[in-house]
């Protein structure tokens, strides 16, 4: 009797334990949900890492920006100081006047090249000429070396003259 009495409460205990387990199962469910959440977060963070790594990789190794930066070199002249900046690396997607790193002023303009000598032959290196319109001066731009007129996208001497340059230079 005493044993039955003891088994009955034990059953109740088991049931209450089972109920307790049931109620404990809901925190367990929360734990499982948290675990799942953590797993998702971990996967997401790995994905973010991979993505950012991929972006860095893309920026480092796709090349075009740096390759473009190398080709974006121009011969410039400062309109104020007259100083030449040859093979000047210009920022991408920028237009002249470019900022002079020495003065901090936007006074750098593309130089025109004049390959003429005063006696009508070709020469290298050319004379770098700042156009009057860039310098804010009126009138035609005259090459200070040969006295010829210099225009935007100044044409090179004809091939016959340039070929004499090569023959004479060697
Ligand atoms: Zn000239």
Tab-separated table of N, CA and C and ligand atoms in Angstrom:
chain	number	residue	atom	x	y	z
A	1	UNK	N	0.842	-1.201	0.000
A	1	UNK	CA	0.000	0.000	0.000
A	1	UNK	C	0.877	1.250	0.000
A	2	UNK	N	1.780	1.100	0.879
A	2	UNK	CA	2.682	2.253	0.938
A	2	UNK	C	3.476	2.353	-0.363
A	3	UNK	N	3.781	1.175	-0.951
A	3	UNK	CA	4.507	1.204	-2.233
A	3	UNK	C	3.641	1.792	-3.346
A	4	UNK	N	2.297	1.279	-3.317
A	4	UNK	CA	1.400	1.836	-4.348
A	4	UNK	C	1.265	3.337	-4.181
A	5	UNK	N	1.141	3.663	-2.849
A	5	UNK	CA	1.043	5.097	-2.575
A	5	UNK	C	2.279	5.818	-3.062
A	6	UNK	N	3.359	5.071	-3.008
A	6	UNK	CA	4.598	5.722	-3.441
A	6	UNK	C	4.714	5.733	-4.969
A	7	UNK	N	4.121	4.653	-5.602
A	7	UNK	CA	4.205	4.620	-7.071
A	7	UNK	C	3.283	5.647	-7.706
A	8	UNK	N	2.128	5.814	-7.016
A	8	UNK	CA	1.186	6.771	-7.607
A	8	UNK	C	1.770	8.190	-7.648
A	9	UNK	N	2.269	8.616	-6.496
A	9	UNK	CA	2.890	9.947	-6.590
A	9	UNK	C	4.048	9.974	-7.577
A	10	UNK	N	4.699	8.798	-7.675
A	10	UNK	CA	5.831	8.799	-8.616
A	10	UNK	C	5.334	8.959	-10.044
A	11	UNK	N	4.177	8.319	-10.303
A	11	UNK	CA	3.568	8.505	-11.626
A	11	UNK	C	3.198	9.970	-11.846
A	12	UNK	N	2.618	10.495	-10.772
A	12	UNK	CA	2.239	11.917	-10.865
A	12	UNK	C	3.490	12.768	-11.075
A	13	UNK	N	4.479	12.289	-10.311
A	13	UNK	CA	5.745	13.025	-10.466
A	13	UNK	C	6.257	12.933	-11.905
A	14	UNK	N	6.119	11.692	-12.436
A	14	UNK	CA	6.589	11.512	-13.824
A	14	UNK	C	5.779	12.368	-14.798
A	15	UNK	N	4.427	12.337	-14.462
A	15	UNK	CA	3.576	13.100	-15.376
A	15	UNK	C	3.882	14.598	-15.252
A	16	UNK	N	4.012	14.971	-13.949
A	16	UNK	CA	4.321	16.390	-13.761
A	16	UNK	C	5.694	16.716	-14.366
A	17	UNK	N	6.547	15.694	-14.253
A	17	UNK	CA	7.859	15.879	-14.869
A	17	UNK	C	7.734	15.973	-16.384
A	18	UNK	N	6.767	15.091	-16.861
A	18	UNK	CA	6.537	15.126	-18.316
A	18	UNK	C	5.953	16.471	-18.731
A	19	UNK	N	5.018	16.944	-17.848
A	19	UNK	CA	4.427	18.261	-18.142
A	19	UNK	C	5.505	19.333	-18.045
A	20	UNK	N	6.294	19.097	-16.924
A	20	UNK	CA	7.400	20.041	-16.763
A	20	UNK	C	8.317	19.994	-17.967
A	21	UNK	N	8.478	18.734	-18.430
A	21	UNK	CA	9.317	18.602	-19.630
A	21	UNK	C	8.670	19.287	-20.803
A	22	UNK	N	7.300	19.204	-20.772
A	22	UNK	CA	6.572	19.862	-21.861
A	22	UNK	C	6.775	21.352	-21.809
A	23	UNK	N	6.655	21.847	-20.568
A	23	UNK	CA	6.875	23.290	-20.444
A	23	UNK	C	8.350	23.611	-20.654
A	24	UNK	N	9.163	22.584	-20.240
A	24	UNK	CA	10.598	22.768	-20.460
A	24	UNK	C	10.934	22.629	-21.944
A	25	UNK	N	10.007	21.963	-22.682
A	25	UNK	CA	10.272	21.767	-24.110
A	25	UNK	C	10.144	23.080	-24.871
A	26	UNK	N	9.270	23.966	-24.311
A	26	UNK	CA	9.125	25.237	-25.025
A	26	UNK	C	10.369	26.113	-24.885
A	27	UNK	N	10.970	26.144	-23.655
A	27	UNK	CA	12.287	26.811	-23.636
A	27	UNK	C	13.303	26.083	-24.512
A	28	UNK	N	13.147	24.716	-24.502
A	28	UNK	CA	14.047	23.950	-25.362
A	28	UNK	C	13.830	24.328	-26.813
A	29	UNK	N	12.546	24.557	-27.159
A	29	UNK	CA	12.237	24.985	-28.517
A	29	UNK	C	12.842	26.342	-28.803
A	30	UNK	N	12.811	27.209	-27.798
A	30	UNK	CA	13.423	28.531	-27.964
A	30	UNK	C	14.917	28.378	-28.183
A	31	UNK	N	15.499	27.440	-27.361
A	31	UNK	CA	16.931	27.201	-27.519
A	31	UNK	C	17.251	26.714	-28.926
A	32	UNK	N	16.406	25.787	-29.383
A	32	UNK	CA	16.628	25.248	-30.722
A	32	UNK	C	16.489	26.349	-31.758
A	33	UNK	N	15.505	27.227	-31.496
A	33	UNK	CA	15.308	28.333	-32.434
A	33	UNK	C	16.517	29.273	-32.405
A	34	UNK	N	17.006	29.515	-31.177
A	34	UNK	CA	18.198	30.359	-31.062
A	34	UNK	C	19.382	29.743	-31.797
A	35	UNK	N	19.499	28.420	-31.612
A	35	UNK	CA	20.592	27.724	-32.272
A	35	UNK	C	20.469	27.867	-33.786
A	36	UNK	N	19.220	27.724	-34.257
A	36	UNK	CA	18.991	27.849	-35.696
A	36	UNK	C	19.311	29.273	-36.147
A	37	UNK	N	18.901	30.235	-35.310
A	37	UNK	CA	19.155	31.641	-35.599
A	37	UNK	C	20.671	31.884	-35.694
A	38	UNK	N	21.375	31.303	-34.703
A	38	UNK	CA	22.831	31.472	-34.693
A	38	UNK	C	23.451	30.869	-35.947
A	39	UNK	N	22.898	29.705	-36.323
A	39	UNK	CA	23.427	29.038	-37.518
A	39	UNK	C	23.213	29.922	-38.753
A	40	UNK	N	21.997	30.482	-38.816
A	40	UNK	CA	21.687	31.368	-39.947
A	40	UNK	C	22.602	32.575	-39.936
A	41	UNK	N	22.804	33.123	-38.700
A	41	UNK	CA	23.693	34.286	-38.574
A	41	UNK	C	25.104	33.932	-39.008
A	42	UNK	N	25.540	32.734	-38.594
A	42	UNK	CA	26.895	32.306	-38.944
A	42	UNK	C	27.026	32.179	-40.458
A	43	UNK	N	26.021	31.559	-41.069
A	43	UNK	CA	26.037	31.401	-42.524
A	43	UNK	C	26.029	32.773	-43.195
A	44	UNK	N	25.192	33.663	-42.622
A	44	UNK	CA	25.098	35.005	-43.201
A	44	UNK	C	26.425	35.733	-43.087
A	45	UNK	N	27.081	35.612	-41.916
A	45	UNK	CA	28.350	36.323	-41.743
A	45	UNK	C	29.415	35.748	-42.667
A	46	UNK	N	29.367	34.439	-42.859
A	46	UNK	CA	30.312	33.824	-43.801
A	46	UNK	C	30.043	34.341	-45.209
A	47	UNK	N	28.752	34.445	-45.514
A	47	UNK	CA	28.387	34.955	-46.835
A	47	UNK	C	28.870	36.388	-47.006
A	48	UNK	N	28.707	37.184	-45.942
A	48	UNK	CA	29.164	38.580	-45.995
A	48	UNK	C	30.675	38.626	-46.182
A	49	UNK	N	31.367	37.748	-45.429
A	49	UNK	CA	32.824	37.689	-45.544
A	49	UNK	C	33.225	37.341	-46.972
A	50	UNK	N	32.564	36.314	-47.516
A	50	UNK	CA	32.885	35.889	-48.880
A	50	UNK	C	32.613	37.015	-49.866
A	51	UNK	N	31.491	37.686	-49.642
A	51	UNK	CA	31.085	38.757	-50.554
A	51	UNK	C	32.085	39.907	-50.501
A	52	UNK	N	32.414	40.337	-49.262
A	52	UNK	CA	33.356	41.455	-49.150
A	52	UNK	C	34.725	41.043	-49.668
A	53	UNK	N	35.094	39.786	-49.388
A	53	UNK	CA	36.359	39.285	-49.919
A	53	UNK	C	36.347	39.302	-51.434
A	54	UNK	N	35.207	38.912	-51.983
A	54	UNK	CA	35.065	38.904	-53.433
A	54	UNK	C	35.164	40.299	-54.012
A	55	UNK	N	34.571	41.262	-53.311
A	55	UNK	CA	34.615	42.646	-53.790
A	55	UNK	C	36.053	43.162	-53.752
A	56	UNK	N	36.741	42.853	-52.637
A	56	UNK	CA	38.149	43.285	-52.521
A	56	UNK	C	38.968	42.632	-53.626
A	57	UNK	N	38.722	41.330	-53.814
A	57	UNK	CA	39.449	40.612	-54.860
A	57	UNK	C	39.181	41.264	-56.217
A	58	UNK	N	37.908	41.570	-56.435
A	58	UNK	CA	37.518	42.164	-57.714
A	58	UNK	C	38.212	43.512	-57.894
A	59	UNK	N	38.229	44.302	-56.801
A	59	UNK	CA	38.844	45.617	-56.895
A	59	UNK	C	40.345	45.497	-57.116
A	60	UNK	N	40.958	44.469	-56.503
A	60	UNK	CA	42.405	44.329	-56.597
A	60	UNK	C	42.849	43.791	-57.945
A	61	UNK	N	42.070	42.838	-58.470
A	61	UNK	CA	42.616	42.066	-59.581
A	61	UNK	C	41.886	42.243	-60.908
A	62	UNK	N	40.802	43.002	-60.921
A	62	UNK	CA	40.139	43.173	-62.207
A	62	UNK	C	40.981	44.077	-63.111
A	63	UNK	N	41.811	44.882	-62.506
A	63	UNK	CA	42.811	45.588	-63.310
A	63	UNK	C	42.384	46.886	-63.954
A	64	UNK	N	41.244	46.948	-64.646
A	64	UNK	CA	40.953	48.130	-65.446
A	64	UNK	C	41.208	49.470	-64.760
A	65	UNK	N	40.823	49.637	-63.453
A	65	UNK	CA	41.069	50.954	-62.848
A	65	UNK	C	42.553	51.337	-62.862
A	66	UNK	N	43.409	50.401	-62.443
A	66	UNK	CA	44.825	50.737	-62.376
A	66	UNK	C	45.416	50.858	-63.776
A	67	UNK	N	44.974	49.980	-64.677
A	67	UNK	CA	45.467	50.037	-66.047
A	67	UNK	C	45.037	51.352	-66.695
A	68	UNK	N	43.777	51.739	-66.416
A	68	UNK	CA	43.277	52.994	-66.961
A	68	UNK	C	44.047	54.159	-66.370
A	69	UNK	N	44.371	54.045	-65.060
A	69	UNK	CA	45.108	55.117	-64.403
A	69	UNK	C	46.485	55.275	-65.046
A	70	UNK	N	47.068	54.155	-65.471
A	70	UNK	CA	48.390	54.239	-66.092
A	70	UNK	C	48.320	54.928	-67.449
A	71	UNK	N	47.241	54.650	-68.180
A	71	UNK	CA	47.129	55.243	-69.502
A	71	UNK	C	46.645	56.685	-69.415
A	72	UNK	N	46.034	57.042	-68.269
A	72	UNK	CA	45.537	58.401	-68.126
A	72	UNK	C	46.670	59.320	-67.679
A	73	UNK	N	47.653	59.423	-68.515
A	73	UNK	CA	48.759	60.333	-68.269
A	73	UNK	C	48.763	61.356	-69.384
A	74	UNK	N	48.911	62.604	-69.002
A	74	UNK	CA	48.910	63.646	-70.023
A	74	UNK	C	50.021	64.636	-69.736
A	75	UNK	N	50.429	65.281	-70.822
A	75	UNK	CA	51.420	66.336	-70.688
A	75	UNK	C	50.672	67.641	-70.428
A	76	UNK	N	50.948	68.227	-69.285
A	76	UNK	CA	50.209	69.413	-68.873
A	76	UNK	C	51.157	70.592	-68.662
A	77	UNK	N	50.589	71.781	-68.752
A	77	UNK	CA	51.325	73.005	-68.457
A	77	UNK	C	50.490	73.839	-67.484
A	78	UNK	N	51.151	74.403	-66.504
A	78	UNK	CA	50.454	75.281	-65.564
A	78	UNK	C	50.297	76.654	-66.206
A	79	UNK	N	49.056	77.105	-66.309
A	79	UNK	CA	48.776	78.374	-66.985
A	79	UNK	C	49.334	79.561	-66.216
A	80	UNK	N	49.535	79.401	-64.919
A	80	UNK	CA	50.045	80.514	-64.112
A	80	UNK	C	51.567	80.539	-64.075
A	81	UNK	N	52.158	79.388	-63.790
A	81	UNK	CA	53.614	79.349	-63.600
A	81	UNK	C	54.350	78.989	-64.880
A	82	UNK	N	53.635	78.400	-65.855
A	82	UNK	CA	54.282	77.986	-67.093
A	82	UNK	C	55.064	76.693	-66.957
A	83	UNK	N	55.059	76.119	-65.775
A	83	UNK	CA	55.816	74.896	-65.535
A	83	UNK	C	55.138	73.709	-66.217
A	84	UNK	N	55.984	72.832	-66.775
A	84	UNK	CA	55.453	71.654	-67.458
A	84	UNK	C	55.330	70.481	-66.493
A	85	UNK	N	54.253	69.748	-66.654
A	85	UNK	CA	54.049	68.512	-65.893
A	85	UNK	C	53.824	67.399	-66.908
A	86	UNK	N	54.922	66.761	-67.300
A	86	UNK	CA	54.828	65.744	-68.337
A	86	UNK	C	54.467	64.401	-67.717
A	87	UNK	N	53.691	63.610	-68.490
A	87	UNK	CA	53.204	62.307	-68.027
A	87	UNK	C	52.507	62.433	-66.682
A	88	UNK	N	51.749	63.494	-66.538
A	88	UNK	CA	51.030	63.753	-65.300
A	88	UNK	C	49.853	62.795	-65.198
A	89	UNK	N	49.750	62.083	-64.078
A	89	UNK	CA	48.649	61.133	-63.884
A	89	UNK	C	47.405	61.906	-63.467
A	90	UNK	N	46.420	61.912	-64.346
A	90	UNK	CA	45.218	62.677	-64.035
A	90	UNK	C	44.187	61.761	-63.406
A	91	UNK	N	43.409	62.284	-62.457
A	91	UNK	CA	42.388	61.470	-61.786
A	91	UNK	C	41.358	60.986	-62.800
A	92	UNK	N	40.825	59.776	-62.602
A	92	UNK	CA	39.820	59.269	-63.536
A	92	UNK	C	38.567	60.145	-63.527
A	93	UNK	N	37.926	60.205	-64.674
A	93	UNK	CA	36.672	60.957	-64.838
A	93	UNK	C	36.814	62.428	-64.469
A	94	UNK	N	37.981	62.985	-64.689
A	94	UNK	CA	38.166	64.401	-64.388
A	94	UNK	C	38.444	65.154	-65.684
A	95	UNK	N	38.212	66.436	-65.639
A	95	UNK	CA	38.465	67.281	-66.801
A	95	UNK	C	39.382	68.418	-66.390
A	96	UNK	N	40.119	68.949	-67.371
A	96	UNK	CA	40.986	70.064	-67.051
A	96	UNK	C	40.157	71.318	-66.820
A	97	UNK	N	40.622	72.318	-66.117
A	97	UNK	CA	41.977	72.353	-65.539
A	97	UNK	C	42.122	71.412	-64.340
A	98	UNK	N	43.253	70.715	-64.324
A	98	UNK	CA	43.555	69.819	-63.223
A	98	UNK	C	44.269	70.592	-62.124
A	99	UNK	N	44.147	70.077	-60.920
A	99	UNK	CA	44.752	70.757	-59.775
A	99	UNK	C	46.253	70.513	-59.750
A	100	UNK	N	46.993	71.591	-59.691
A	100	UNK	CA	48.450	71.501	-59.594
A	100	UNK	C	48.829	71.093	-58.171
A	101	UNK	N	49.537	69.945	-58.018
A	101	UNK	CA	49.887	69.490	-56.666
A	101	UNK	C	50.846	70.447	-55.960
A	102	UNK	N	51.568	71.260	-56.736
A	102	UNK	CA	52.526	72.179	-56.115
A	102	UNK	C	51.845	73.424	-55.552
A	103	UNK	N	50.855	73.937	-56.303
A	103	UNK	CA	50.227	75.192	-55.888
A	103	UNK	C	48.839	74.977	-55.288
A	104	UNK	N	48.249	73.802	-55.549
A	104	UNK	CA	46.897	73.546	-55.052
A	104	UNK	C	45.836	74.242	-55.893
A	105	UNK	N	46.244	74.880	-56.986
A	105	UNK	CA	45.299	75.596	-57.833
A	105	UNK	C	44.985	74.785	-59.084
A	106	UNK	N	43.754	74.917	-59.559
A	106	UNK	CA	43.340	74.204	-60.770
A	106	UNK	C	43.783	75.003	-61.987
A	107	UNK	N	45.064	74.878	-62.314
A	107	UNK	CA	45.623	75.685	-63.405
A	107	UNK	C	46.403	74.833	-64.403
A	108	UNK	N	46.231	73.512	-64.347
A	108	UNK	CA	46.962	72.637	-65.269
A	108	UNK	C	46.115	72.352	-66.498
A	109	UNK	N	46.689	72.659	-67.660
A	109	UNK	CA	45.978	72.445	-68.923
A	109	UNK	C	46.789	71.520	-69.826
A	110	UNK	N	46.097	70.830	-70.744
A	110	UNK	CA	46.826	69.953	-71.669
A	110	UNK	C	47.781	70.753	-72.545
A	111	UNK	N	48.976	70.229	-72.698
A	111	UNK	CA	49.956	70.884	-73.555
A	111	UNK	C	49.764	70.413	-74.993
A	112	UNK	N	49.934	71.334	-75.901
A	112	UNK	CA	49.986	70.955	-77.315
A	112	UNK	C	51.436	70.709	-77.688
A	113	UNK	N	51.641	69.766	-78.603
A	113	UNK	CA	53.011	69.405	-78.977
A	113	UNK	C	53.348	70.007	-80.334
A	114	UNK	N	54.498	70.642	-80.395
A	114	UNK	CA	54.989	71.163	-81.668
A	114	UNK	C	56.313	70.476	-81.977
A	115	UNK	N	56.323	69.777	-83.112
A	115	UNK	CA	57.511	68.995	-83.499
A	115	UNK	C	58.400	69.745	-84.483
A	116	UNK	N	58.050	70.993	-84.771
A	116	UNK	CA	58.786	71.740	-85.793
A	116	UNK	C	60.026	72.415	-85.215
A	117	UNK	N	61.047	72.480	-86.044
A	117	UNK	CA	62.164	73.367	-85.725
A	117	UNK	C	61.968	74.654	-86.519
A	118	UNK	N	62.739	75.662	-86.181
A	118	UNK	CA	62.578	76.956	-86.835
A	118	UNK	C	62.898	76.874	-88.328
A	119	UNK	N	63.807	75.974	-88.706
A	119	UNK	CA	64.172	75.862	-90.122
A	119	UNK	C	63.369	74.777	-90.843
A	120	UNK	N	62.202	74.421	-90.297
A	120	UNK	CA	61.274	73.573	-91.043
A	120	UNK	C	61.557	72.093	-90.967
A	121	UNK	N	62.339	71.675	-89.991
A	121	UNK	CA	62.547	70.249	-89.800
A	121	UNK	C	61.787	69.791	-88.553
A	122	UNK	N	61.770	68.481	-88.362
A	122	UNK	CA	61.086	67.922	-87.187
A	122	UNK	C	62.096	67.664	-86.087
A	123	UNK	N	61.598	67.651	-84.869
A	123	UNK	CA	62.497	67.428	-83.739
A	123	UNK	C	61.795	66.637	-82.638
A	124	UNK	N	62.623	66.022	-81.867
A	124	UNK	CA	62.178	65.326	-80.663
A	124	UNK	C	63.158	65.625	-79.539
A	125	UNK	N	62.729	65.830	-78.324
A	125	UNK	CA	61.312	65.898	-77.942
A	125	UNK	C	60.667	67.157	-78.503
A	126	UNK	N	59.358	67.164	-78.578
A	126	UNK	CA	58.666	68.330	-79.127
A	126	UNK	C	58.691	69.495	-78.146
A	127	UNK	N	58.241	70.640	-78.618
A	127	UNK	CA	58.028	71.777	-77.719
A	127	UNK	C	56.620	71.664	-77.136
A	128	UNK	N	56.528	71.797	-75.839
A	128	UNK	CA	55.218	71.744	-75.180
A	128	UNK	C	54.687	73.167	-75.066
A	129	UNK	N	53.509	73.372	-75.648
A	129	UNK	CA	52.970	74.728	-75.770
A	129	UNK	C	51.610	74.811	-75.075
A	130	UNK	N	51.446	75.878	-74.309
A	130	UNK	CA	50.150	76.143	-73.685
A	130	UNK	C	49.327	77.032	-74.613
A	131	UNK	N	48.133	76.582	-74.946
A	131	UNK	CA	47.272	77.376	-75.829
A	131	UNK	C	46.856	78.672	-75.147
A	132	UNK	N	46.773	79.727	-75.939
A	132	UNK	CA	46.369	81.025	-75.396
A	132	UNK	C	44.990	80.971	-74.746
A	133	UNK	N	44.096	80.195	-75.346
A	133	UNK	CA	42.738	80.164	-74.807
A	133	UNK	C	42.736	79.570	-73.393
A	134	UNK	N	43.669	78.661	-73.116
A	134	UNK	CA	43.764	78.117	-71.761
A	134	UNK	C	44.370	79.145	-70.811
A	135	UNK	N	45.321	79.885	-71.319
A	135	UNK	CA	46.000	80.870	-70.484
A	135	UNK	C	45.175	82.142	-70.324
A	136	UNK	N	44.062	82.226	-71.068
A	136	UNK	CA	43.226	83.414	-70.980
A	136	UNK	C	43.781	84.576	-71.788
A	137	UNK	N	44.634	84.260	-72.778
A	137	UNK	CA	45.202	85.306	-73.629
A	137	UNK	C	44.484	85.301	-74.969
A	138	UNK	N	44.297	86.470	-75.574
A	138	UNK	CA	43.625	86.524	-76.878
A	138	UNK	C	44.587	86.157	-78.011
A	139	UNK	N	44.004	85.820	-79.140
A	139	UNK	CA	44.809	85.614	-80.346
A	139	UNK	C	45.331	84.202	-80.489
A	140	UNK	N	46.027	84.019	-81.622
A	140	UNK	CA	46.572	82.701	-81.930
A	140	UNK	C	47.715	82.358	-80.983
A	141	UNK	N	47.882	81.053	-80.793
A	141	UNK	CA	49.004	80.579	-79.994
A	141	UNK	C	50.193	80.356	-80.916
A	142	UNK	N	51.299	80.994	-80.594
A	142	UNK	CA	52.502	80.880	-81.413
A	142	UNK	C	53.545	80.081	-80.637
A	143	UNK	N	54.126	79.066	-81.303
A	143	UNK	CA	55.147	78.254	-80.660
A	143	UNK	C	56.360	79.134	-80.334
A	144	UNK	N	56.785	79.156	-79.072
A	144	UNK	CA	57.912	80.008	-78.699
A	144	UNK	C	59.229	79.530	-79.305
A	145	UNK	N	59.269	78.280	-79.771
A	145	UNK	CA	60.520	77.731	-80.303
A	145	UNK	C	60.665	77.998	-81.792
A	146	UNK	N	59.600	77.692	-82.556
A	146	UNK	CA	59.727	77.773	-84.012
A	146	UNK	C	58.913	78.913	-84.607
A	147	UNK	N	58.030	79.520	-83.811
A	147	UNK	CA	57.244	80.643	-84.307
A	147	UNK	C	56.029	80.239	-85.120
A	148	UNK	N	55.762	78.932	-85.203
A	148	UNK	CA	54.586	78.490	-85.944
A	148	UNK	C	53.340	78.558	-85.057
A	149	UNK	N	52.186	78.620	-85.745
A	149	UNK	CA	50.916	78.650	-85.032
A	149	UNK	C	50.618	77.260	-84.463
A	150	UNK	N	50.155	77.222	-83.244
A	150	UNK	CA	49.794	75.965	-82.580
A	150	UNK	C	48.296	75.981	-82.311
A	151	UNK	N	47.644	74.889	-82.671
A	151	UNK	CA	46.188	74.800	-82.525
A	151	UNK	C	45.839	73.618	-81.638
A	152	UNK	N	44.580	73.596	-81.122
A	152	UNK	CA	44.151	72.415	-80.345
A	152	UNK	C	44.321	71.141	-81.185
A	153	UNK	N	44.770	70.096	-80.570
A	153	UNK	CA	45.114	68.847	-81.255
A	153	UNK	C	46.086	69.144	-82.397
A	154	UNK	N	47.113	69.855	-82.026
A	154	UNK	CA	48.101	70.331	-83.000
A	154	UNK	C	48.610	69.178	-83.867
A	155	UNK	N	48.503	69.324	-85.202
A	155	UNK	CA	48.944	68.233	-86.085
A	155	UNK	C	50.463	68.092	-86.092
A	156	UNK	N	50.900	66.880	-86.317
A	156	UNK	CA	52.337	66.642	-86.446
A	156	UNK	C	52.788	67.076	-87.831
A	157	UNK	N	54.076	67.317	-87.999
A	157	UNK	CA	54.582	67.595	-89.347
A	157	UNK	C	54.251	66.416	-90.269
A	158	UNK	N	54.181	66.651	-91.580
A	158	UNK	CA	53.868	65.561	-92.514
A	158	UNK	C	54.895	64.442	-92.420
A	159	UNK	N	54.501	63.241	-92.840
A	159	UNK	CA	55.397	62.078	-92.730
A	159	UNK	C	56.754	62.303	-93.366
A	160	UNK	N	56.791	63.052	-94.462
A	160	UNK	CA	58.079	63.276	-95.132
A	160	UNK	C	59.050	64.008	-94.207
A	161	UNK	N	58.504	64.959	-93.419
A	161	UNK	CA	59.342	65.710	-92.480
A	161	UNK	C	59.707	64.832	-91.288
A	162	UNK	N	58.728	64.080	-90.807
A	162	UNK	CA	58.980	63.220	-89.651
A	162	UNK	C	59.984	62.113	-89.985
A	163	UNK	N	59.924	61.620	-91.209
A	163	UNK	CA	60.863	60.563	-91.610
A	163	UNK	C	62.292	61.106	-91.661
A	164	UNK	N	62.429	62.387	-92.010
A	164	UNK	CA	63.757	63.004	-91.974
A	164	UNK	C	64.276	63.071	-90.549
A	165	UNK	N	63.328	63.256	-89.620
A	165	UNK	CA	63.711	63.266	-88.206
A	165	UNK	C	64.338	61.923	-87.844
A	166	UNK	N	63.672	60.847	-88.250
A	166	UNK	CA	64.191	59.522	-87.925
A	166	UNK	C	65.546	59.280	-88.605
A	167	UNK	N	65.654	59.715	-89.876
A	167	UNK	CA	66.904	59.501	-90.599
A	167	UNK	C	68.018	60.321	-89.972
A	168	UNK	N	67.682	61.575	-89.634
A	168	UNK	CA	68.714	62.422	-89.083
A	168	UNK	C	69.079	62.058	-87.654
A	169	UNK	N	68.082	61.549	-86.911
A	169	UNK	CA	68.311	61.218	-85.517
A	169	UNK	C	69.215	60.012	-85.354
A	170	UNK	N	69.267	59.157	-86.369
A	170	UNK	CA	70.080	57.942	-86.247
A	170	UNK	C	71.250	57.958	-87.214
B	1	LIG	ZN1	57.324	74.808	-82.621
